[in-house]
């Protein structure tokens, strides 16, 4: 694998900005070009309909070492610039009942998980663009106080497929991509060549920017205003390959957004146009090390969201098996 050294810790590659800028008119044309509305039944599984039993069998058969790598961040109860709605955890039973035996110890957890502090899956009812969810469903008619009647996380079920790690810092020979660095289509194809892997139909594509390592070494920042991630010009490539799931150690979007008036354009394109669920806030550091040691950047990926009727997503602990 070819690489090059950074001049300083955390230095990104040449062309570290979030551009080029994309007008709203250009973005709307792109949205219409990649959308897959009306393609699948059931529609609320979206691109996950691509993953057949044959896809699962092939992904399972590709397991070699049996090394299992969890991909979730620790449950974070400490408020910070990247955890403004901190998760909750407190004890509800400390075993202080004298009889009968045995004593029990219980706790409570809770999270407003659609943020930057909890590893989670975005369901298809989570994102609307121009007032419509995936498949053209009017968001106001479908999502209410009781949850969603279309595209809920409970419609997805367990997600099992071939995962592909696009480890950009490993390809570039740097420690991480700086916040605000866009990953373009050319970066994706260059990573495929360097890592010896090709994204295919039904795959889950995980983008490592080195976010978790940067946070550990330099401290937390607000990734809602500055984060490495995909530029919208990478989306047609991913759409053409037929990906079924997209995720990263950020939330897939580069920020600041290159699209005027759209804060999370990759979210809009993936979820609302293509029907591709998203995995946000992964910890890909251990997977990066395991993939480098094994010399292979494909693996079996298993994601089991909570079965929440009407839910817009779920906290998850995805697992990669090499």
Short mmCIF file of C-alpha atoms in Angstrom, two decimals:
data_model
loop_
_atom_site.label_atom_id
_atom_site.label_comp_id
_atom_site.label_asym_id
_atom_site.label_seq_id
_atom_site.Cartn_x
_atom_site.Cartn_y
_atom_site.Cartn_z
CA UNK A 1 0.00 0.00 0.00
CA UNK A 2 1.40 3.37 -0.98
CA UNK A 3 1.38 6.16 1.55
CA UNK A 4 3.04 9.42 2.38
CA UNK A 5 4.01 10.98 5.67
CA UNK A 6 2.36 14.02 7.18
CA UNK A 7 4.41 17.06 8.05
CA UNK A 8 2.84 17.25 11.51
CA UNK A 9 0.47 15.20 13.66
CA UNK A 10 -2.99 15.30 12.15
CA UNK A 11 -1.95 16.99 8.92
CA UNK A 12 -4.26 16.02 6.07
CA UNK A 13 -3.53 15.48 2.43
CA UNK A 14 -3.37 18.18 -0.22
CA UNK A 15 -6.71 19.80 -0.86
CA UNK A 16 -7.98 19.69 2.70
CA UNK A 17 -11.06 21.88 2.22
CA UNK A 18 -14.71 20.97 2.04
CA UNK A 19 -15.21 22.24 -1.53
CA UNK A 20 -16.02 22.60 -4.28
CA UNK A 21 -19.18 24.48 -3.42
CA UNK A 22 -22.41 23.04 -4.77
CA UNK A 23 -25.45 25.19 -5.53
CA UNK A 24 -28.90 24.19 -4.37
CA UNK A 25 -29.93 23.71 -7.99
CA UNK A 26 -27.00 21.36 -8.60
CA UNK A 27 -27.79 19.46 -5.42
CA UNK A 28 -31.45 19.04 -6.34
CA UNK A 29 -30.43 17.64 -9.71
CA UNK A 30 -28.08 15.21 -7.97
CA UNK A 31 -30.82 14.18 -5.54
CA UNK A 32 -33.14 13.36 -8.42
CA UNK A 33 -30.36 11.50 -10.28
CA UNK A 34 -29.54 9.06 -7.44
CA UNK A 35 -33.01 8.50 -5.96
CA UNK A 36 -34.44 5.00 -6.10
CA UNK A 37 -38.06 5.74 -5.25
CA UNK A 38 -40.52 3.07 -6.35
CA UNK A 39 -37.82 0.46 -6.90
CA UNK A 40 -38.37 -1.96 -4.01
CA UNK A 41 -41.02 -3.76 -2.02
CA UNK A 42 -41.15 -3.36 0.91
CA UNK A 43 -40.17 0.25 0.33
CA UNK A 44 -39.38 1.02 3.96
CA UNK A 45 -36.36 -1.30 3.82
CA UNK A 46 -34.98 0.80 0.97
CA UNK A 47 -31.56 -0.24 -0.30
CA UNK A 48 -31.41 -2.98 2.29
CA UNK A 49 -33.57 -4.97 -0.15
CA UNK A 50 -30.34 -5.43 -2.11
CA UNK A 51 -28.97 -7.75 0.56
CA UNK A 52 -30.22 -11.23 -0.25
CA UNK A 53 -29.52 -14.53 1.45
CA UNK A 54 -26.76 -15.06 -1.11
CA UNK A 55 -25.11 -11.79 -0.04
CA UNK A 56 -25.18 -12.94 3.59
CA UNK A 57 -23.77 -16.37 2.75
CA UNK A 58 -20.91 -14.85 0.76
CA UNK A 59 -20.14 -12.38 3.54
CA UNK A 60 -20.12 -15.16 6.12
CA UNK A 61 -17.95 -17.39 3.96
CA UNK A 62 -15.35 -14.60 3.71
CA UNK A 63 -14.58 -14.81 7.45
CA UNK A 64 -11.03 -16.15 7.89
CA UNK A 65 -9.45 -15.43 11.28
CA UNK A 66 -12.65 -15.16 13.31
CA UNK A 67 -11.38 -11.96 14.96
CA UNK A 68 -14.38 -10.00 16.29
CA UNK A 69 -14.12 -6.21 16.50
CA UNK A 70 -16.86 -4.12 18.20
CA UNK A 71 -17.39 -0.73 16.56
CA UNK A 72 -19.36 1.34 19.11
CA UNK A 73 -18.20 4.25 21.20
CA UNK A 74 -18.44 3.86 24.99
CA UNK A 75 -21.77 5.02 26.48
CA UNK A 76 -20.99 8.67 27.13
CA UNK A 77 -22.66 10.36 30.09
CA UNK A 78 -20.30 13.35 30.22
CA UNK A 79 -21.51 16.54 28.48
CA UNK A 80 -19.11 18.15 26.03
CA UNK A 81 -18.91 20.01 22.74
CA UNK A 82 -19.58 16.77 20.88
CA UNK A 83 -22.06 15.39 23.43
CA UNK A 84 -24.53 18.16 24.17
CA UNK A 85 -27.31 15.72 25.02
CA UNK A 86 -25.35 13.33 27.18
CA UNK A 87 -26.59 9.78 27.61
CA UNK A 88 -28.07 8.72 30.95
CA UNK A 89 -27.01 5.89 33.23
CA UNK A 90 -27.98 5.43 36.84
CA UNK A 91 -28.58 2.57 39.24
CA UNK A 92 -32.14 1.62 40.17
CA UNK A 93 -31.43 -1.34 42.48
CA UNK A 94 -28.36 -1.78 44.68
CA UNK A 95 -29.18 -5.20 46.08
CA UNK A 96 -30.36 -3.85 49.42
CA UNK A 97 -33.30 -6.25 49.83
CA UNK A 98 -32.41 -8.64 52.66
CA UNK A 99 -34.66 -11.50 51.59
CA UNK A 100 -35.38 -13.55 49.64
CA UNK A 101 -32.11 -14.37 47.93
CA UNK A 102 -30.55 -13.62 45.51
CA UNK A 103 -29.93 -9.90 45.69
CA UNK A 104 -30.16 -7.96 42.43
CA UNK A 105 -28.45 -4.95 40.91
CA UNK A 106 -30.21 -2.98 38.21
CA UNK A 107 -29.62 0.15 36.22
CA UNK A 108 -31.34 2.51 33.80
CA UNK A 109 -29.96 3.83 30.54
CA UNK A 110 -31.41 6.40 28.17
CA UNK A 111 -30.21 8.53 25.29
CA UNK A 112 -31.31 11.20 22.84
CA UNK A 113 -29.04 9.34 20.49
CA UNK A 114 -29.32 11.33 17.23
CA UNK A 115 -26.26 13.44 17.95
CA UNK A 116 -22.50 13.09 18.01
CA UNK A 117 -21.98 11.15 21.24
CA UNK A 118 -23.76 7.81 20.67
CA UNK A 119 -23.08 5.18 18.01
CA UNK A 120 -26.41 4.74 16.25
CA UNK A 121 -28.27 3.66 13.13
CA UNK A 122 -30.40 6.13 11.16
CA UNK A 123 -33.61 4.59 9.81
CA UNK A 124 -35.30 5.82 6.64
CA UNK A 125 -37.85 7.91 8.55
CA UNK A 126 -35.07 9.99 10.12
CA UNK A 127 -34.36 12.29 7.17
CA UNK A 128 -36.70 14.20 4.85
CA UNK A 129 -35.75 16.49 1.99
CA UNK A 130 -38.14 18.95 0.40
CA UNK A 131 -40.71 17.63 2.89
CA UNK A 132 -40.52 14.04 1.72
CA UNK A 133 -39.04 10.89 3.18
CA UNK A 134 -37.63 8.08 1.11
CA UNK A 135 -39.93 6.78 -1.63
CA UNK A 136 -41.63 10.17 -1.81
CA UNK A 137 -43.70 9.73 1.37
CA UNK A 138 -44.84 13.12 2.79
CA UNK A 139 -43.05 13.43 6.12
CA UNK A 140 -45.89 15.35 7.77
CA UNK A 141 -48.34 12.56 6.98
CA UNK A 142 -46.07 9.74 8.06
CA UNK A 143 -44.19 10.89 11.17
CA UNK A 144 -46.07 12.07 14.26
CA UNK A 145 -45.95 12.14 18.03
CA UNK A 146 -46.35 8.36 18.18
CA UNK A 147 -43.43 7.78 15.80
CA UNK A 148 -43.27 6.87 12.14
CA UNK A 149 -45.68 4.75 10.12
CA UNK A 150 -43.12 4.27 7.34
CA UNK A 151 -39.39 3.69 7.31
CA UNK A 152 -39.10 2.88 11.02
CA UNK A 153 -36.05 1.09 12.37
CA UNK A 154 -38.24 -1.91 13.19
CA UNK A 155 -38.69 -2.47 9.45
CA UNK A 156 -34.96 -2.97 8.93
CA UNK A 157 -34.28 -5.80 11.35
CA UNK A 158 -30.75 -7.16 11.84
CA UNK A 159 -28.35 -6.02 9.11
CA UNK A 160 -25.78 -8.62 8.03
CA UNK A 161 -23.60 -8.09 4.97
CA UNK A 162 -20.07 -7.60 3.66
CA UNK A 163 -18.37 -4.56 5.14
CA UNK A 164 -15.65 -2.53 3.44
CA UNK A 165 -13.36 -0.18 5.39
CA UNK A 166 -12.15 2.88 3.50
CA UNK A 167 -9.26 3.79 5.80
CA UNK A 168 -8.22 7.17 4.40
CA UNK A 169 -5.53 8.01 7.00
CA UNK A 170 -3.89 4.62 6.34
CA UNK A 171 -3.91 5.27 2.60
CA UNK A 172 -2.44 8.77 3.00
CA UNK A 173 0.09 7.86 5.68
CA UNK A 174 -1.32 10.33 8.21
CA UNK A 175 -2.89 10.04 11.63
CA UNK A 176 -6.27 11.51 10.76
CA UNK A 177 -8.10 13.74 8.32
CA UNK A 178 -8.53 17.22 9.68
CA UNK A 179 -12.10 18.36 10.40
CA UNK A 180 -13.53 19.96 7.26
CA UNK A 181 -11.61 17.71 4.88
CA UNK A 182 -13.91 16.37 2.14
CA UNK A 183 -13.57 12.83 0.79
CA UNK A 184 -14.27 12.81 -2.95
CA UNK A 185 -15.04 10.10 -5.47
CA UNK A 186 -11.38 10.09 -6.51
CA UNK A 187 -10.40 9.44 -2.88
CA UNK A 188 -12.73 6.44 -2.78
CA UNK A 189 -11.26 4.85 -5.89
CA UNK A 190 -7.71 5.62 -4.75
CA UNK A 191 -8.47 3.94 -1.40
CA UNK A 192 -9.85 0.89 -3.18
CA UNK A 193 -6.64 0.53 -5.17
CA UNK A 194 -4.37 1.09 -2.18
CA UNK A 195 -6.29 -1.22 0.15
CA UNK A 196 -6.98 -3.95 -2.39
CA UNK A 197 -10.74 -3.90 -2.01
CA UNK A 198 -13.64 -2.98 -4.27
CA UNK A 199 -17.03 -1.71 -3.11
CA UNK A 200 -19.84 -3.83 -4.55
CA UNK A 201 -23.60 -4.26 -4.50
CA UNK A 202 -25.13 -4.78 -1.09
CA UNK A 203 -21.98 -3.71 0.75
CA UNK A 204 -21.73 -1.62 3.89
CA UNK A 205 -19.10 1.09 3.36
CA UNK A 206 -17.40 2.45 6.48
CA UNK A 207 -15.28 5.59 6.18
CA UNK A 208 -12.48 6.05 8.70
CA UNK A 209 -11.29 9.63 9.02
CA UNK A 210 -9.40 9.09 12.28
CA UNK A 211 -11.96 11.16 14.21
CA UNK A 212 -11.70 9.02 17.36
CA UNK A 213 -7.90 9.14 17.41
CA UNK A 214 -7.85 12.89 16.90
CA UNK A 215 -10.31 13.37 19.75
CA UNK A 216 -8.25 11.16 22.06
CA UNK A 217 -5.05 13.08 21.33
CA UNK A 218 -6.28 16.67 20.95
CA UNK A 219 -9.59 16.74 22.81
CA UNK A 220 -13.23 17.13 21.84
CA UNK A 221 -14.61 19.68 19.39
CA UNK A 222 -18.01 20.32 17.82
CA UNK A 223 -18.24 18.02 14.77
CA UNK A 224 -21.54 19.65 13.85
CA UNK A 225 -19.53 22.60 12.56
CA UNK A 226 -16.31 20.89 11.45
CA UNK A 227 -15.87 17.25 10.50
CA UNK A 228 -14.24 15.14 7.83
CA UNK A 229 -16.62 13.20 5.62
CA UNK A 230 -17.92 12.56 2.14
CA UNK A 231 -18.41 15.37 -0.34
CA UNK A 232 -21.60 14.97 -2.35
CA UNK A 233 -19.53 14.23 -5.45
CA UNK A 234 -18.70 10.82 -3.96
CA UNK A 235 -22.34 9.82 -3.73
CA UNK A 236 -22.96 8.98 -7.42
CA UNK A 237 -20.06 6.51 -7.26
CA UNK A 238 -21.48 4.85 -4.14
CA UNK A 239 -24.96 4.84 -5.66
CA UNK A 240 -23.65 3.27 -8.85
CA UNK A 241 -21.96 0.50 -6.85
CA UNK A 242 -25.28 -0.30 -5.15
CA UNK A 243 -24.26 0.16 -1.50
CA UNK A 244 -26.79 -0.90 1.13
CA UNK A 245 -25.37 0.81 4.21
CA UNK A 246 -23.06 3.76 4.81
CA UNK A 247 -21.24 4.72 7.98
CA UNK A 248 -18.19 6.32 9.49
CA UNK A 249 -16.42 7.58 12.59
CA UNK A 250 -18.19 10.88 11.94
CA UNK A 251 -21.67 10.96 10.47
CA UNK A 252 -20.63 10.59 6.79
CA UNK A 253 -21.06 14.32 5.98
CA UNK A 254 -18.19 16.77 5.60
CA UNK A 255 -18.79 19.98 7.51
CA UNK A 256 -19.04 22.82 6.88
CA UNK A 257 -21.44 21.60 4.22
CA UNK A 258 -20.45 22.43 0.65
CA UNK A 259 -24.13 22.79 -0.31
CA UNK A 260 -25.85 26.10 0.26
CA UNK A 261 -28.83 25.78 2.59
CA UNK A 262 -28.35 22.03 3.30
CA UNK A 263 -26.60 21.16 6.55
CA UNK A 264 -26.33 17.39 5.95
CA UNK A 265 -26.40 16.78 2.21
CA UNK A 266 -25.03 13.22 2.32
CA UNK A 267 -27.75 12.34 4.82
CA UNK A 268 -30.35 13.70 2.41
CA UNK A 269 -28.90 11.84 -0.56
CA UNK A 270 -28.29 8.53 1.22
CA UNK A 271 -31.40 8.24 3.37
CA UNK A 272 -34.09 10.27 1.59
CA UNK A 273 -33.04 9.71 -2.04
CA UNK A 274 -31.29 6.31 -2.09
CA UNK A 275 -32.92 4.57 0.89
CA UNK A 276 -29.52 3.79 2.43
CA UNK A 277 -29.46 3.66 6.27
CA UNK A 278 -26.54 5.34 8.00
CA UNK A 279 -24.27 4.33 10.86
CA UNK A 280 -23.06 7.40 12.76
CA UNK A 281 -20.26 7.86 15.31
CA UNK A 282 -18.45 4.55 14.93
CA UNK A 283 -15.15 3.76 16.62
CA UNK A 284 -13.06 2.39 13.75
CA UNK A 285 -9.63 2.49 15.41
CA UNK A 286 -9.49 -1.17 16.45
CA UNK A 287 -10.87 -2.23 13.06
CA UNK A 288 -8.19 -0.17 11.32
CA UNK A 289 -5.48 -1.97 13.28
CA UNK A 290 -7.03 -5.40 12.76
CA UNK A 291 -7.50 -4.83 9.03
CA UNK A 292 -3.90 -3.67 8.64
CA UNK A 293 -2.62 -6.71 10.53
CA UNK A 294 -4.75 -9.06 8.43
CA UNK A 295 -3.92 -7.24 5.21
CA UNK A 296 -7.57 -7.17 4.17
CA UNK A 297 -10.19 -4.44 4.39
CA UNK A 298 -13.35 -6.52 3.92
CA UNK A 299 -15.20 -8.33 6.68
CA UNK A 300 -18.56 -9.61 7.85
CA UNK A 301 -20.58 -6.77 9.40
CA UNK A 302 -23.45 -7.41 11.82
CA UNK A 303 -25.73 -4.60 13.03
CA UNK A 304 -28.69 -5.42 15.30
CA UNK A 305 -30.80 -2.33 16.08
CA UNK A 306 -33.37 -2.31 18.84
CA UNK A 307 -36.81 -3.27 17.54
CA UNK A 308 -38.61 0.01 18.27
CA UNK A 309 -41.96 0.33 16.45
CA UNK A 310 -42.06 3.77 14.85
CA UNK A 311 -38.45 4.49 15.85
CA UNK A 312 -36.29 6.81 13.74
CA UNK A 313 -33.18 4.79 14.55
CA UNK A 314 -31.46 2.95 17.37
CA UNK A 315 -28.29 2.93 19.44
CA UNK A 316 -26.18 0.01 18.19
CA UNK A 317 -22.91 -1.82 18.76
CA UNK A 318 -22.00 -3.05 15.27
CA UNK A 319 -19.57 -5.96 15.06
CA UNK A 320 -17.00 -6.67 12.35
CA UNK A 321 -15.75 -10.24 11.95
CA UNK A 322 -12.55 -10.73 9.94
#
